[in-house]
Coordinates of C-alpha atoms and ligand atoms in Angstrom, one line a residue:
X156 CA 0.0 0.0 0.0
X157 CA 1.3 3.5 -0.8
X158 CA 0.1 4.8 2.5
X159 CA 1.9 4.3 6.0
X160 CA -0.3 5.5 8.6
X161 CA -3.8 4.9 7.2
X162 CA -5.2 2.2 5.6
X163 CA -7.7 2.6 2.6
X164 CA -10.3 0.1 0.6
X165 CA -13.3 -0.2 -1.1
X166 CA -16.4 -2.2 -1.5
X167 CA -20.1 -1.9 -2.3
X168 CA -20.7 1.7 -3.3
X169 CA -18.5 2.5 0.1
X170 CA -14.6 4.1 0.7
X171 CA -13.1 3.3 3.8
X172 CA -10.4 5.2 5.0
X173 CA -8.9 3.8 8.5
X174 CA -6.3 6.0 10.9
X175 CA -3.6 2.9 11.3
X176 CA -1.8 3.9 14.3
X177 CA -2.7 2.0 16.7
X178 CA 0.4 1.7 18.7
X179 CA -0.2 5.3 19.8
X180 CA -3.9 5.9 19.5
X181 CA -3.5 7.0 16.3
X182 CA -1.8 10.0 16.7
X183 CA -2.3 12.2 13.6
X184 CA 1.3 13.9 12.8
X185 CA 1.5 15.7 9.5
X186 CA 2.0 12.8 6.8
X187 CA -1.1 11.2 8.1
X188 CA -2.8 14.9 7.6
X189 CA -1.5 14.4 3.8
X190 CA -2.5 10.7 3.6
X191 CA -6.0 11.2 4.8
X192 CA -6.9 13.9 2.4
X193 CA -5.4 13.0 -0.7
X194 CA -7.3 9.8 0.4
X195 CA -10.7 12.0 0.4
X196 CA -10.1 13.5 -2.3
X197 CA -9.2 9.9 -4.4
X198 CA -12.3 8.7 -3.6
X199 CA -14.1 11.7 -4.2
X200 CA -13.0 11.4 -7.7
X201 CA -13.7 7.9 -7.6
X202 CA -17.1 7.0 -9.6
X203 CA -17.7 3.5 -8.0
X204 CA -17.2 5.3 -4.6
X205 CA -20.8 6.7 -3.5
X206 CA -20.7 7.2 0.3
X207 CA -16.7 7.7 2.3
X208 CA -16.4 6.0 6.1
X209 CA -13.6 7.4 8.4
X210 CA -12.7 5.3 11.3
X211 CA -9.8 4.2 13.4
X212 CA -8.0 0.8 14.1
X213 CA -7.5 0.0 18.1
X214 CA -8.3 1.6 21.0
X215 CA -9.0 4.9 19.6
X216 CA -10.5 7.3 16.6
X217 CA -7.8 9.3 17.1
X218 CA -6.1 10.5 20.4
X219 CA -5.0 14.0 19.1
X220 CA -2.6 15.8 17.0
X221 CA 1.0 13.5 17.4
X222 CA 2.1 15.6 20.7
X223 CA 5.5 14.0 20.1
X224 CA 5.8 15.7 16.4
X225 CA 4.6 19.0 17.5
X226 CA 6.1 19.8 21.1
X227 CA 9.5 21.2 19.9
X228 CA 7.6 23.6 17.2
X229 CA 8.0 27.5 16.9
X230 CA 5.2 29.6 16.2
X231 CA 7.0 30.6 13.0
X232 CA 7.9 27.0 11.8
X233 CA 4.1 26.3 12.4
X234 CA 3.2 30.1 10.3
X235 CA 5.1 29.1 7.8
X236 CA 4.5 24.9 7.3
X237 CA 0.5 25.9 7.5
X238 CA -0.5 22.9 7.5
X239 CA -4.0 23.2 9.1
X240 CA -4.6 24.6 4.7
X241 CA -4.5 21.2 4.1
X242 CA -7.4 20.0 6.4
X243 CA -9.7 23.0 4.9
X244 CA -9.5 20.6 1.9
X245 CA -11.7 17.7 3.9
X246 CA -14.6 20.6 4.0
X247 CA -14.7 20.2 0.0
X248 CA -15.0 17.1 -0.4
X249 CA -18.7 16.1 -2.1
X250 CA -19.6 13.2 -1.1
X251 CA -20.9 12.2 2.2
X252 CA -18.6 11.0 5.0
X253 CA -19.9 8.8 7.8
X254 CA -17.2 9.0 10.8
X255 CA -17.4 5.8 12.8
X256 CA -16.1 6.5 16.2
X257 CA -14.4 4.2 18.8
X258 CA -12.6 4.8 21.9
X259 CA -11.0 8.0 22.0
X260 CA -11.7 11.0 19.8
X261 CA -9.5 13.9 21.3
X262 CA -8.4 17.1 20.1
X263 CA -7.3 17.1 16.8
X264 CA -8.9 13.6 16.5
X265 CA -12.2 15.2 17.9
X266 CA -11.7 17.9 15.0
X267 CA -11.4 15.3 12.1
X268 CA -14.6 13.9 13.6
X269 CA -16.0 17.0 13.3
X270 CA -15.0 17.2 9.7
X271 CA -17.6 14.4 8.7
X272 CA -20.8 14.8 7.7
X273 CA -22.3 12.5 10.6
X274 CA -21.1 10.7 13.6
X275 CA -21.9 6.8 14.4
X276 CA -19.9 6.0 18.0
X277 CA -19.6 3.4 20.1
X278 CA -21.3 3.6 23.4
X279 CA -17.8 3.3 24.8
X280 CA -16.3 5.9 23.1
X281 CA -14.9 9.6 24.5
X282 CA -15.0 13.1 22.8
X283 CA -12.9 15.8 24.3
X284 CA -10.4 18.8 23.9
X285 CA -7.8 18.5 26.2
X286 CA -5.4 21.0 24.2
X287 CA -6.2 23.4 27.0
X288 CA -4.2 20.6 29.3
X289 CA -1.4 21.2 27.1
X290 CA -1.1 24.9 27.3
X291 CA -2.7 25.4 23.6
X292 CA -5.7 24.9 22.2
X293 CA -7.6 23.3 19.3
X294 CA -6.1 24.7 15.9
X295 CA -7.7 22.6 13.2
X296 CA -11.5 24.3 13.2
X297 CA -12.6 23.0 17.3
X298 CA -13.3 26.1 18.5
X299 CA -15.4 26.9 15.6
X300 CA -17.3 23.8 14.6
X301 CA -17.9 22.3 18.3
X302 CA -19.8 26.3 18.4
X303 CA -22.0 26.0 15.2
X304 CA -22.8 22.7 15.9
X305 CA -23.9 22.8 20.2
X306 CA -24.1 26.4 21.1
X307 CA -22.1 28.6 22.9
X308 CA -22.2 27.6 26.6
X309 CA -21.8 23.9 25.9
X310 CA -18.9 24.3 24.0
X311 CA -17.3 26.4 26.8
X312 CA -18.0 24.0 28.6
X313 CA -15.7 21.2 26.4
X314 CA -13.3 23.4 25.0
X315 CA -11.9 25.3 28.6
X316 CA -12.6 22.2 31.2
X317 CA -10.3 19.9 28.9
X318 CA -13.1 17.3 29.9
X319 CA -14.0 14.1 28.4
X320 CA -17.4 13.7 27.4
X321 CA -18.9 10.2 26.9
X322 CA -21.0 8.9 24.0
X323 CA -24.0 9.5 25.9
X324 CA -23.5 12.9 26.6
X325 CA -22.4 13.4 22.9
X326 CA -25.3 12.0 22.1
X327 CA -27.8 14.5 24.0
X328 CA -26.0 17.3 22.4
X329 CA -26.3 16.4 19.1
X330 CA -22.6 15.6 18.4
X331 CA -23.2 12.5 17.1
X332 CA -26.2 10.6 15.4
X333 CA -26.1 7.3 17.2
X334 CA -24.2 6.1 20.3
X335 CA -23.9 1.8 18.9
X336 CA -22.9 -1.2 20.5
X337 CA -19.2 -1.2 20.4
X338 CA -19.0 -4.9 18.5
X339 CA -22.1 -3.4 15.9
X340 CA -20.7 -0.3 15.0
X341 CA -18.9 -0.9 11.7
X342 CA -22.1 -3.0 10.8
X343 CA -24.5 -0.2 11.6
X344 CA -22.6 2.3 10.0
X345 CA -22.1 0.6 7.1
X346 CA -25.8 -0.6 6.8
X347 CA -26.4 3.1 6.8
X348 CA -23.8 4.2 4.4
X349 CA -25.2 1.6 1.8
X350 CA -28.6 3.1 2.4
X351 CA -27.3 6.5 1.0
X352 CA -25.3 5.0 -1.5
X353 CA -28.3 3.1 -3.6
X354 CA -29.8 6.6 -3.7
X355 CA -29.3 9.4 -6.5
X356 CA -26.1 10.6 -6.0
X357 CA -26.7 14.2 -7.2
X358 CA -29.4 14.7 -4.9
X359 CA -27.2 13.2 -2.1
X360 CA -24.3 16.0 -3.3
X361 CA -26.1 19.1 -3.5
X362 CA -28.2 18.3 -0.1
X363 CA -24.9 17.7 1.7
X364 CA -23.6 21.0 -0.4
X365 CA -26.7 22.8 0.8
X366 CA -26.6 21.4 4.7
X367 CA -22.9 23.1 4.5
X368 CA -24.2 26.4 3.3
X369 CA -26.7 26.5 6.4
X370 CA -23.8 26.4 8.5
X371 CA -21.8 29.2 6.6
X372 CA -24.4 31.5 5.4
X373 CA -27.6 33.6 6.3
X374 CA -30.9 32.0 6.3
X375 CA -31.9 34.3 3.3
X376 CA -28.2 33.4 1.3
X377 CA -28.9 30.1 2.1
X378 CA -32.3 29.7 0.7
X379 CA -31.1 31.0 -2.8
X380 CA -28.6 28.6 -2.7
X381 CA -30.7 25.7 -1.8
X382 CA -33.3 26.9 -4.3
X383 CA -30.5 26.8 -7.5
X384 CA -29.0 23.1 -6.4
X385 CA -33.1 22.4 -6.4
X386 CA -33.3 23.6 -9.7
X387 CA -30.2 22.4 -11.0
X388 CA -31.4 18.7 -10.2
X389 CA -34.4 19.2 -12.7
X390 CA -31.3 19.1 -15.4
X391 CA -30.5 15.5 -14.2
X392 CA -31.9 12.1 -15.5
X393 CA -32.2 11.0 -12.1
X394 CA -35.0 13.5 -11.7
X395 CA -37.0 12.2 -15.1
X396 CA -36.2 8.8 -13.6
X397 CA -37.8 9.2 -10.4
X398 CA -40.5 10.8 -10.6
X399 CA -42.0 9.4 -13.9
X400 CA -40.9 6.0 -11.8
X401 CA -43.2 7.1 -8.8
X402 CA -46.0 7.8 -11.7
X403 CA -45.6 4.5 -12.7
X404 CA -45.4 3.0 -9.9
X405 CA -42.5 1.1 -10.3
X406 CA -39.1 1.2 -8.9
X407 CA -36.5 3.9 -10.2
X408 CA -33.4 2.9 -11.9
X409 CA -30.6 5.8 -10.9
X410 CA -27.7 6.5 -13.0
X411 CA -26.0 9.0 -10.8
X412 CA -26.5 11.7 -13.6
Ligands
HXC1899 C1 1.4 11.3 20.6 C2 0.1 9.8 21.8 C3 -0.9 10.6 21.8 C4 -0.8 11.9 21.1 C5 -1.5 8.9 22.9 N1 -0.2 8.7 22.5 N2 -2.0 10.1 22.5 N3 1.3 10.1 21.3 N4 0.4 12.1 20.6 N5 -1.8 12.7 21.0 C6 0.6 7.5 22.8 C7 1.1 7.5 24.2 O1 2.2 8.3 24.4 C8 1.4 6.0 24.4 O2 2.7 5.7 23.7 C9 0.4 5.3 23.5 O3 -0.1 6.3 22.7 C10 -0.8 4.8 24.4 O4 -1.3 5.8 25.2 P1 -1.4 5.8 26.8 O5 -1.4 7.2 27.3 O6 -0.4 4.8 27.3 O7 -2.9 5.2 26.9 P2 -3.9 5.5 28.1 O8 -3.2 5.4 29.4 O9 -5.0 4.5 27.9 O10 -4.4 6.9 27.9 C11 -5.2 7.3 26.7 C12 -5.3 8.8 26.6 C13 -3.8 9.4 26.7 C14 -6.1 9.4 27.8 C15 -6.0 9.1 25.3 O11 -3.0 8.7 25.7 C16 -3.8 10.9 26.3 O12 -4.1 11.7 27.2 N6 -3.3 11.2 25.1 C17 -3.2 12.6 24.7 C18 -4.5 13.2 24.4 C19 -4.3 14.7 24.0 O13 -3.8 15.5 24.8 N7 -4.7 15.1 22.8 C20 -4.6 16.4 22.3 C21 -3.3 16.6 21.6 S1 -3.1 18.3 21.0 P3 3.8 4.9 24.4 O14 4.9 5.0 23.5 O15 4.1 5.5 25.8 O16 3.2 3.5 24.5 C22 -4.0 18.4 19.6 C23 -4.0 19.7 18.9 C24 -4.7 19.7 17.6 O17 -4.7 17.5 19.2 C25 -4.3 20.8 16.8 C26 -4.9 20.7 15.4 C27 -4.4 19.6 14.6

C-alpha cells in the first residue's frame, strides 16, 4: 500500500479510510494529515465510490494531533508549514462522509470527527479537547465547529474544562447521530452508508452542499442557494427517472446523472 499511517479500501458503493496507528492511539502527525486527504479527495474522484467511512483501528479514533511531532515547534515554523490549509480541503470534499467512532476521539482527533458529515460512536467511546491541558488549544477548526454545531455555553464548557465527554452525553448534544454497541458499529454504520449509497447521487451531493451552506451562510443566502441546487437537479436524468418511476409505480433505476 502506498500509504503508511492509514489504511484505505473499497467495496459496495463505500470508501473506507482507516487512521492505522494504533500503537499510539492513532496520533495524527502531519503525513497522516496528507495521507487522509489526498485519500478524500481519491475517492471523491472515484465514480464507484458513493458514500466515504472514516474510522480508526485500536483503541481509539484518534487520540489527538502526534504531541510527540509538534512539542519542539516554533510559532514561526508552524506560520510558515501551514498545514491546518491542508485540512480546509476535507470541508470540499462532495460526497458524504460517515465517521465511525471508537474509543478516544480527542483534540485534533475530535476535529477530524467534526469534519464528517455524521457521527456513528460506540457507546464506549470519548470526545474531548484536552489542548487546553497542554497549554494550547484546538487549531484545526474545534473552537469553531464544536460552536456551530452545540451552542455557545456547551462548548465552553468542552473546549476550557479539557473534559471528556462520553457517547451518551455526545449524544444529547447532538454531536453525534447514534451512540452503537461497540462490537455493531462498523455494521450499523455501514448498513447506513449503503442506504445513501443506492440513492441518486446528485441529490445526495447538492443536499450535503446545501446542509454546508446552512452552517456558513444567512438563512436568506442560504435559501437562494438551496433553491438553484433544487433547480439544478431538474437538469439530471435521475429526476426524469424518479418521478416518472413514482407515476408509474414502479421502482427507479438511478444513473447517478
Ligand atoms: C502522541 C500519543 C498521543 C498523542 C496517545 N499517545 N496520544 N502520542 N500524541 N496525542 C501515545 C502514548 O504516548 C502511548 O505511547 C500510547 O499512545 C498509548 O497511550 P497511553 O497514554 O499509554 O494510553 P492510556 O493510558 O489509555 O491513555 C489514553 C489517553 C492518553 C487518555 C488518550 O493517551 C492521552 O491523554 N493522550 C493525549 C491526548 C491529548 O492531549 N490530545 C490532544 C493533543 S493536542 P507509548 O509509546 O508510551 O506506549 C491536539 C492539537 C490539535 O490534538 C491541533 C490541530 C491539529
Amino acid at each position: 500500500s502506498k500509504h503508511e499511517y492509514i489504511a484505505v479500501s473499497e467495496r459496495d458503493g463505500l470508501g473506507f479510510i482507516e487512521l492505522n496507528r494504533p500503537k499510539v492511539l492513532n496520533a495524527i502527525n502531519r503525513p497522516m494529515v496528507s495521507e487522509i486527504v489526498e485519500a478524500f479527495e481519491e475517492f471523491d474522484r472515484n465514480d464507484n465510490v458513493k458514500v466515504i467511512i472514516l474510522s480508526g483501528k485500536g483503541r481509539a479514533f484518534a487520540a489527538g494531533a502526534d504531541i510527540d511531532e509538534m512539542s519542539e515547534d516554533g510559532a514561526i515554523d508552524l506560520e510558515l508549514l501551514n498545514q491546518f490549509t491542508e485540512w480546509d480541503r476535507l470541508a470540499w470534499i462532495k460526497k458524504p462522509i460517515i465517521g465511525a467512532v471508537q474509543g478516544f476521539a480527542l483534540g485534533g482527533g475530535f476535529e477530524l470527527a467534526l469534519c464528517c458529515d455524521m457521527l456513528f460512536a460506540a457507546e464506549d467511546a470519548s470526545f474531548g479537547f484536552p489542548e487546553v491541558n497542554l497549554g494550547v488549544m484546538p487549531g484545526a477548526g474545534g473552537t469553531q465547529r464544536l460552536t456551530k454545531l452545540i451552542g455557545k455555553s456547551r462548548a465552553m464548557e468542552w473546549l476550557l474544562s479539557g473534559d471528556r465527554f462520553t457517547a451518551a452525553q455526545a449524544l444529547e448534544w447532538g454531536v453525534i447521530n447514534r451512540a452503537i454497541a461497540p462490537e455493531l458499529l462498523m455494521e450499523e454504520t455501514e448498513k447506513f452508508a449503503k442506504k445513501l449509497a443506492s440513492k441518486p447521487s446528485l441529490s445526495i451531493r447538492l443536499i450535503k452542499e446545501s446542509v454546508h451552506k446552512a452552517v456558513d451562510y444567512s438563512l436568506y443566502e442560504g435559501m437562494q442557494y438551496e433553491r438553484k441546487n433544487f433547480y439544478l437537479l431538474f437538469a439530471s436524468e435521475d429526476q426524469k427517472e424518479g418521478m416518472k418511476a413514482f407515476v408509474e409505480k414502479r421502482k427507479p433505476h438511478f444513473k447517478g446523472k
